[in-house]
Coordinates of C-alpha atoms in Angstrom, one line a residue:
X1 CA 56.4 70.0 23.3
X2 CA 54.5 67.6 25.5
X3 CA 51.5 67.4 22.9
X4 CA 53.3 66.8 20.0
X5 CA 55.0 63.7 21.3
X6 CA 51.9 62.2 22.4
X7 CA 50.6 62.7 18.9
X8 CA 53.0 61.0 17.3
X9 CA 53.0 58.0 19.6
X10 CA 49.4 57.3 18.5
X11 CA 50.0 57.7 15.2
X12 CA 53.2 54.9 15.2
X13 CA 50.6 52.8 17.3
X14 CA 47.8 53.0 15.1
X15 CA 50.3 52.3 11.7
X16 CA 52.1 48.8 13.7
X17 CA 48.4 47.5 13.9
X18 CA 47.5 47.7 10.7
X19 CA 50.4 46.8 9.4
X20 CA 49.7 43.3 11.6
X21 CA 46.4 42.7 10.5
X22 CA 47.7 43.1 6.6
X23 CA 50.3 40.5 7.1
X24 CA 47.5 38.5 9.0
X25 CA 45.7 38.8 5.8
X26 CA 48.4 37.4 3.7
X27 CA 48.5 34.2 5.2
X28 CA 44.3 33.5 5.0
X29 CA 43.6 30.8 2.5
X30 CA 41.6 31.7 -0.5
X31 CA 37.8 30.6 -0.6
X32 CA 38.5 28.3 -4.0
X33 CA 41.4 26.4 -1.7
X34 CA 39.2 25.5 1.4
X35 CA 35.9 24.5 -0.8
X36 CA 38.2 22.8 -3.3
X37 CA 36.9 19.6 -3.6
X38 CA 33.4 21.3 -4.6
X39 CA 34.4 23.9 -7.4
X40 CA 33.9 23.2 -10.8
X41 CA 37.5 21.9 -12.4
X42 CA 38.3 20.5 -9.2
X43 CA 40.2 17.2 -9.0
X44 CA 38.2 13.9 -9.8
X45 CA 36.8 12.3 -6.8
X46 CA 38.0 8.5 -6.8
X47 CA 34.8 6.4 -5.9
X48 CA 34.1 2.7 -6.3
X49 CA 31.5 1.2 -8.7
X50 CA 29.2 -1.6 -9.2
X51 CA 26.6 -2.9 -12.3
X52 CA 22.9 -3.2 -11.9
X53 CA 22.7 -6.6 -12.4
X54 CA 19.8 -9.4 -12.7
X55 CA 19.5 -12.0 -9.7
X56 CA 17.2 -14.3 -8.5
X57 CA 14.6 -13.6 -5.9
X58 CA 12.2 -15.3 -4.0
X59 CA 9.1 -12.9 -4.3
X60 CA 7.6 -12.1 -1.0
X61 CA 5.0 -9.3 0.1
X62 CA 4.8 -7.9 3.5
X63 CA 1.1 -7.0 4.2
X64 CA -1.5 -6.3 7.1
X65 CA -4.7 -8.5 6.7
X66 CA -7.5 -8.9 9.6
X67 CA -8.9 -12.7 10.9
X68 CA -12.8 -13.4 10.2
X69 CA -15.0 -16.2 11.0
X70 CA -15.0 -19.4 8.6
X71 CA -18.9 -19.1 9.1
X72 CA -21.3 -16.5 11.0
X73 CA -24.7 -17.1 11.9
X74 CA -27.5 -15.4 13.8
X75 CA -29.9 -18.0 14.5
X76 CA -33.4 -17.5 14.9
X77 CA -36.6 -19.3 16.2
X78 CA -39.1 -20.6 13.7
X79 CA -41.7 -20.7 15.9
X80 CA -43.3 -19.0 18.8
X81 CA -43.6 -20.5 22.7
X82 CA -41.8 -20.4 25.8
X83 CA -37.9 -21.8 26.2
X84 CA -38.1 -24.4 28.4
X85 CA -34.5 -25.5 28.2
X86 CA -31.0 -23.8 27.6
X87 CA -28.8 -26.1 26.2
X88 CA -25.9 -24.2 24.7
X89 CA -24.7 -21.0 26.6
X90 CA -21.9 -18.6 25.7
X91 CA -18.4 -19.9 24.4
X92 CA -19.5 -23.4 24.2
X93 CA -18.8 -25.8 21.0
X94 CA -21.4 -27.1 19.5
X95 CA -21.5 -29.8 16.4
X96 CA -23.5 -30.0 13.2
X97 CA -27.0 -31.1 14.2
X98 CA -26.7 -30.8 17.9
X99 CA -29.6 -29.0 19.8
X100 CA -28.5 -25.9 21.4
X101 CA -32.7 -24.8 22.7
X102 CA -36.0 -26.0 23.4
X103 CA -39.2 -24.4 23.0
X104 CA -42.4 -25.7 24.8
X105 CA -43.6 -28.5 21.9
X106 CA -47.1 -29.5 23.6
X107 CA -49.2 -27.1 20.7
X108 CA -46.7 -28.4 18.0
X109 CA -47.8 -32.1 19.1
X110 CA -51.3 -31.7 19.0
X111 CA -51.1 -30.4 15.8
X112 CA -49.3 -33.0 14.6
X113 CA -52.1 -35.4 15.7
X114 CA -54.7 -33.6 14.3
X115 CA -53.0 -33.0 10.9
X116 CA -53.0 -37.0 11.2
X117 CA -56.5 -37.7 12.5
X118 CA -57.1 -35.5 9.3
X119 CA -54.8 -37.5 6.8
X120 CA -56.6 -41.0 8.0
X121 CA -60.2 -39.3 7.3
X122 CA -59.2 -37.9 3.9
X123 CA -57.6 -41.6 3.4
X124 CA -60.2 -43.6 4.3
X125 CA -62.1 -41.4 1.7
X126 CA -59.9 -41.7 -0.8
X127 CA -60.6 -45.5 -0.7
X128 CA -63.9 -45.4 -0.5
X129 CA -63.6 -43.6 -3.8
X130 CA -61.2 -45.6 -5.3
X131 CA -63.6 -48.7 -4.8
X132 CA -66.7 -47.0 -6.1
X133 CA -64.8 -46.2 -9.3
X134 CA -63.1 -49.5 -9.9
X135 CA -66.7 -50.6 -9.5
X136 CA -68.0 -48.1 -12.0
X137 CA -65.5 -49.0 -14.8
X138 CA -66.7 -52.6 -14.7
X139 CA -70.2 -51.6 -15.1
X140 CA -69.9 -49.2 -17.5
X141 CA -68.0 -51.8 -19.9
X142 CA -71.1 -53.8 -19.1
X143 CA -73.4 -50.8 -20.8
X144 CA -75.2 -50.7 -16.7
X145 CA -74.2 -47.4 -15.9
X146 CA -74.7 -44.0 -17.2
X147 CA -72.3 -41.6 -18.4
X148 CA -73.4 -39.0 -15.8
X149 CA -72.9 -41.5 -13.1
X150 CA -69.4 -42.4 -14.5
X151 CA -67.9 -39.0 -14.7
X152 CA -69.4 -37.8 -11.0
X153 CA -67.8 -40.9 -9.3
X154 CA -64.1 -40.2 -11.5
X155 CA -65.0 -36.8 -10.4
X156 CA -65.2 -37.7 -6.3
X157 CA -62.3 -39.5 -6.8
X158 CA -60.5 -36.8 -7.9
X159 CA -61.5 -34.6 -5.1
X160 CA -60.7 -37.1 -2.5
X161 CA -57.2 -37.7 -3.8
X162 CA -56.6 -33.8 -3.6
X163 CA -57.8 -34.1 -0.4
X164 CA -55.6 -36.1 0.7
X165 CA -52.5 -35.3 -0.7
X166 CA -53.6 -31.5 0.9
X167 CA -53.7 -33.6 4.5
X168 CA -50.4 -34.8 3.7
X169 CA -48.8 -31.8 3.3
X170 CA -50.3 -30.3 6.5
X171 CA -48.8 -33.3 8.7
X172 CA -45.6 -32.6 7.0
X173 CA -46.0 -29.2 7.7
X174 CA -47.0 -29.9 11.8
X175 CA -44.2 -32.5 11.7
X176 CA -41.8 -29.8 10.9
X177 CA -43.2 -27.0 13.3
X178 CA -42.9 -29.5 15.8
X179 CA -39.3 -30.4 14.8
X180 CA -38.4 -26.3 15.0
X181 CA -39.3 -26.5 18.6
X182 CA -35.5 -27.9 19.0
X183 CA -33.3 -25.2 17.7
X184 CA -29.7 -27.0 16.3
X185 CA -26.6 -25.9 15.0
X186 CA -26.4 -25.2 11.1
X187 CA -22.9 -25.8 11.7
X188 CA -20.0 -26.8 13.9
X189 CA -19.0 -24.2 16.1
X190 CA -18.6 -21.8 19.0
X191 CA -21.4 -19.6 20.6
X192 CA -20.6 -16.1 20.2
X193 CA -23.6 -15.0 21.9
X194 CA -26.9 -15.9 23.6
X195 CA -29.7 -13.7 23.7
X196 CA -32.6 -15.7 25.1
X197 CA -33.1 -16.8 28.9
X198 CA -35.1 -20.3 30.1
X199 CA -39.1 -19.2 30.5
X200 CA -38.8 -16.7 27.6
X201 CA -41.6 -16.4 25.3
X202 CA -40.4 -16.0 21.8
X203 CA -41.8 -15.2 18.8
X204 CA -41.2 -16.7 14.8
X205 CA -38.1 -14.4 14.0
X206 CA -36.5 -13.8 17.5
X207 CA -32.8 -14.0 17.4
X208 CA -31.3 -16.7 19.5
X209 CA -27.9 -17.2 19.0
X210 CA -25.0 -16.1 17.3
X211 CA -22.8 -18.7 16.3
X212 CA -19.2 -18.8 14.5
X213 CA -16.9 -21.0 13.0
X214 CA -13.2 -21.0 13.6
X215 CA -11.3 -23.8 12.0
X216 CA -10.5 -23.2 9.6
X217 CA -10.4 -19.5 10.3
X218 CA -10.4 -17.0 7.1
X219 CA -7.8 -14.2 7.0
X220 CA -8.5 -11.5 4.3
X221 CA -5.7 -9.0 3.6
X222 CA -4.9 -6.4 0.5
X223 CA -2.1 -7.6 -2.2
X224 CA -0.1 -4.4 -3.8
X225 CA -1.2 -3.8 -7.2
X226 CA 2.1 -4.6 -8.7
X227 CA 2.2 -8.1 -7.2
X228 CA -1.8 -8.6 -8.9
X229 CA -0.2 -11.0 -11.8
X230 CA 1.5 -13.4 -9.6
X231 CA -2.0 -13.9 -7.5
X232 CA -3.1 -17.7 -7.6
X233 CA -5.7 -19.7 -5.7
X234 CA -3.5 -22.0 -3.9
X235 CA -0.7 -19.9 -3.0
X236 CA 1.1 -20.2 0.6
X237 CA 0.9 -17.9 3.3
X238 CA 2.4 -17.0 6.7
X239 CA 1.2 -14.8 9.5
X240 CA 2.2 -13.7 13.1
X241 CA -0.1 -11.8 15.5
X242 CA 0.6 -9.5 18.5
X243 CA -0.9 -11.9 20.6
X244 CA 1.5 -14.3 20.4
X245 CA 4.6 -12.7 18.4
X246 CA 7.0 -16.2 18.8
X247 CA 4.2 -18.1 16.8
X248 CA 3.7 -18.7 13.1
X249 CA 1.0 -20.1 11.2
X250 CA 0.3 -21.2 7.5
X251 CA -2.4 -21.0 4.9
X252 CA -3.5 -21.0 1.5
X253 CA -5.0 -18.3 -0.5
X254 CA -8.5 -19.6 -1.3
X255 CA -10.2 -16.9 -2.9
X256 CA -9.5 -13.7 -5.0
X257 CA -11.2 -10.5 -5.3
X258 CA -12.6 -9.5 -9.0
X259 CA -11.8 -6.1 -9.0
X260 CA -9.1 -4.0 -7.3
X261 CA -10.1 -1.4 -4.5
X262 CA -10.1 1.9 -5.8
X263 CA -8.9 3.9 -3.2
X264 CA -5.8 1.9 -2.4
X265 CA -5.0 0.0 -5.6
X266 CA -4.9 -3.5 -3.8
X267 CA -6.3 -6.5 -4.2
X268 CA -8.3 -8.3 -1.7
X269 CA -7.4 -12.0 -1.9
X270 CA -8.6 -14.6 1.2
X271 CA -7.1 -17.7 3.0
X272 CA -8.0 -20.2 5.4
X273 CA -5.9 -20.8 7.9
X274 CA -6.0 -24.0 10.2
X275 CA -6.7 -23.2 13.4
X276 CA -7.6 -26.6 15.7
X277 CA -6.8 -24.9 19.3
X278 CA -9.0 -21.9 18.6
X279 CA -5.4 -19.5 19.4
X280 CA -6.3 -17.5 16.2
X281 CA -9.5 -15.4 17.0
X282 CA -12.2 -13.4 14.4
X283 CA -11.0 -9.6 14.9
X284 CA -7.0 -10.0 15.2
X285 CA -4.6 -8.1 13.3
X286 CA -2.1 -10.7 11.3
X287 CA 1.3 -9.6 9.9
X288 CA 0.7 -11.4 6.6
X289 CA 3.9 -12.6 4.3
X290 CA 2.8 -13.9 0.9
X291 CA 5.1 -16.3 -0.7
X292 CA 4.7 -14.9 -4.7
X293 CA 7.0 -17.6 -6.5
X294 CA 10.4 -17.7 -7.7
X295 CA 11.8 -14.8 -10.0
X296 CA 14.4 -12.6 -11.3
X297 CA 14.8 -8.6 -10.8
X298 CA 17.4 -6.1 -11.3
X299 CA 19.9 -5.2 -7.9
X300 CA 22.6 -2.8 -7.0
X301 CA 24.4 -2.7 -3.7
X302 CA 22.5 -1.0 -1.4
X303 CA 25.1 1.4 -0.6
X304 CA 24.8 3.0 -3.8
X305 CA 21.2 4.4 -3.0
X306 CA 20.6 7.3 -1.1
X307 CA 17.3 8.1 0.4
X308 CA 16.3 11.4 1.3
X309 CA 12.6 12.9 2.1
X310 CA 11.2 9.3 0.7
X311 CA 13.0 9.9 -2.2
X312 CA 15.4 7.3 -3.5
X313 CA 18.2 8.3 -5.7
X314 CA 21.2 6.6 -7.2
X315 CA 24.7 8.1 -9.4
X316 CA 25.1 6.9 -12.6
X317 CA 28.5 7.2 -14.3
X318 CA 28.5 8.4 -17.6
X319 CA 31.7 9.5 -19.6
X320 CA 33.7 10.3 -16.2
X321 CA 30.7 12.1 -14.7
X322 CA 28.0 10.9 -12.2
X323 CA 24.5 12.0 -12.8
X324 CA 21.9 11.7 -10.1
X325 CA 19.0 9.7 -11.1
X326 CA 15.7 9.1 -9.2
X327 CA 14.9 5.1 -9.0
X328 CA 11.8 3.1 -7.5
X329 CA 13.2 0.4 -4.9
X330 CA 11.8 -3.1 -4.2
X331 CA 12.9 -5.8 -1.9
X332 CA 16.6 -5.9 0.0
X333 CA 18.2 -9.2 -0.2
X334 CA 20.9 -8.9 2.2
X335 CA 23.3 -6.1 1.1
X336 CA 21.3 -5.8 -2.0
X337 CA 18.7 -3.4 -3.1
X338 CA 15.8 -4.3 -6.0
X339 CA 15.7 -1.3 -8.6
X340 CA 12.2 -1.8 -9.9
X341 CA 12.3 1.9 -12.1
X342 CA 14.7 4.2 -13.6
X343 CA 17.6 1.9 -14.0
X344 CA 18.7 -0.6 -16.7
X345 CA 21.0 -3.7 -16.8
X346 CA 24.8 -2.8 -17.1
X347 CA 24.4 0.9 -15.8
X348 CA 27.2 1.8 -13.3
X349 CA 26.1 3.4 -10.3
X350 CA 28.7 4.9 -7.6
X351 CA 28.9 2.5 -4.2
X352 CA 31.6 4.7 -2.2
X353 CA 31.4 8.3 -1.3
X354 CA 27.9 8.9 -2.5
X355 CA 27.4 11.2 -0.1
X356 CA 30.1 13.6 -1.2
X357 CA 28.6 13.6 -5.1
X358 CA 26.4 15.9 -6.8
X359 CA 25.0 15.8 -10.2
X360 CA 27.8 16.4 -12.4
X361 CA 30.6 15.6 -10.3
X362 CA 33.9 14.3 -11.8
X363 CA 35.2 10.9 -10.7
X364 CA 37.5 8.3 -11.4
X365 CA 36.2 5.1 -10.8
X366 CA 37.1 1.6 -9.6
X367 CA 35.1 -1.8 -10.0
X368 CA 33.8 -2.8 -6.6
X369 CA 36.0 -5.8 -5.2

């Protein structure tokens, strides 16, 4: 009797537990109710919309560039000799025509003296030949000299004229070599490097200085392909440098490459920037803003643009539903984003609850206030 009573009690407990589970199951919400908004046929979502519209735009392009010297020369000696004086050193500023280095001129002074003497001698011979030729012309008219004698005097005159011209050229060359013993700055600039020392013997072609000019300084930067039609000489640019981020500098485009770089699809442009205090150094990287002029472009509110993994999309309203559409964006002006591709003027896009939308979601729209 005791064993039978225990079996009945266990059966009653199991039945009570199953009943409780069944009752609890009756009160669980259906899966359709949990995801009601995301299921087909659910109630439309109320959203705000705005139309893609044209508006004016001061077009700019922001790129990275680099600074280069306006002029750069590696200067070499044109004569051989020993360095007797170093006038300009590393970091010095020089003006065009200023003497920077002197080579012992004595040998070249002697060459000038020798060439001058040779010219004087040739000039004397030419004067004598000219006098004899003039007398021969008078004698020829009086038939007092033979044609052969006259031709000899005329030939000697031509030889003496040629010798005089040659001596004059030799003197000019000697004077040039003497002048080359003083190495002068070809333009105003700064000494980037000195390669010789006082007392050193240099040969023709020996590099002696590296000279650069940095006022104005050159800026070179790439222009994106889509802005190439707007490129023009004289276009203003603004730049900043990391070494002095609080300062800005302005310049103008002076040269434009004739073709795009194939790898980057950009056009190289060059600008000149005033640099009177030398704050801009060759080799600096520059953050460049190009002023491309006034333009009109297509815009939508920035809230309409959903970007994921580098792809921008908007939701376009079509007959009570939204359609996801990939677009290409451009400049951002205030709370508006430029659309450069994928959308037409007048098309209406969702500007609220975009994170709740999917392609084909039913919507009820109201214009953005």
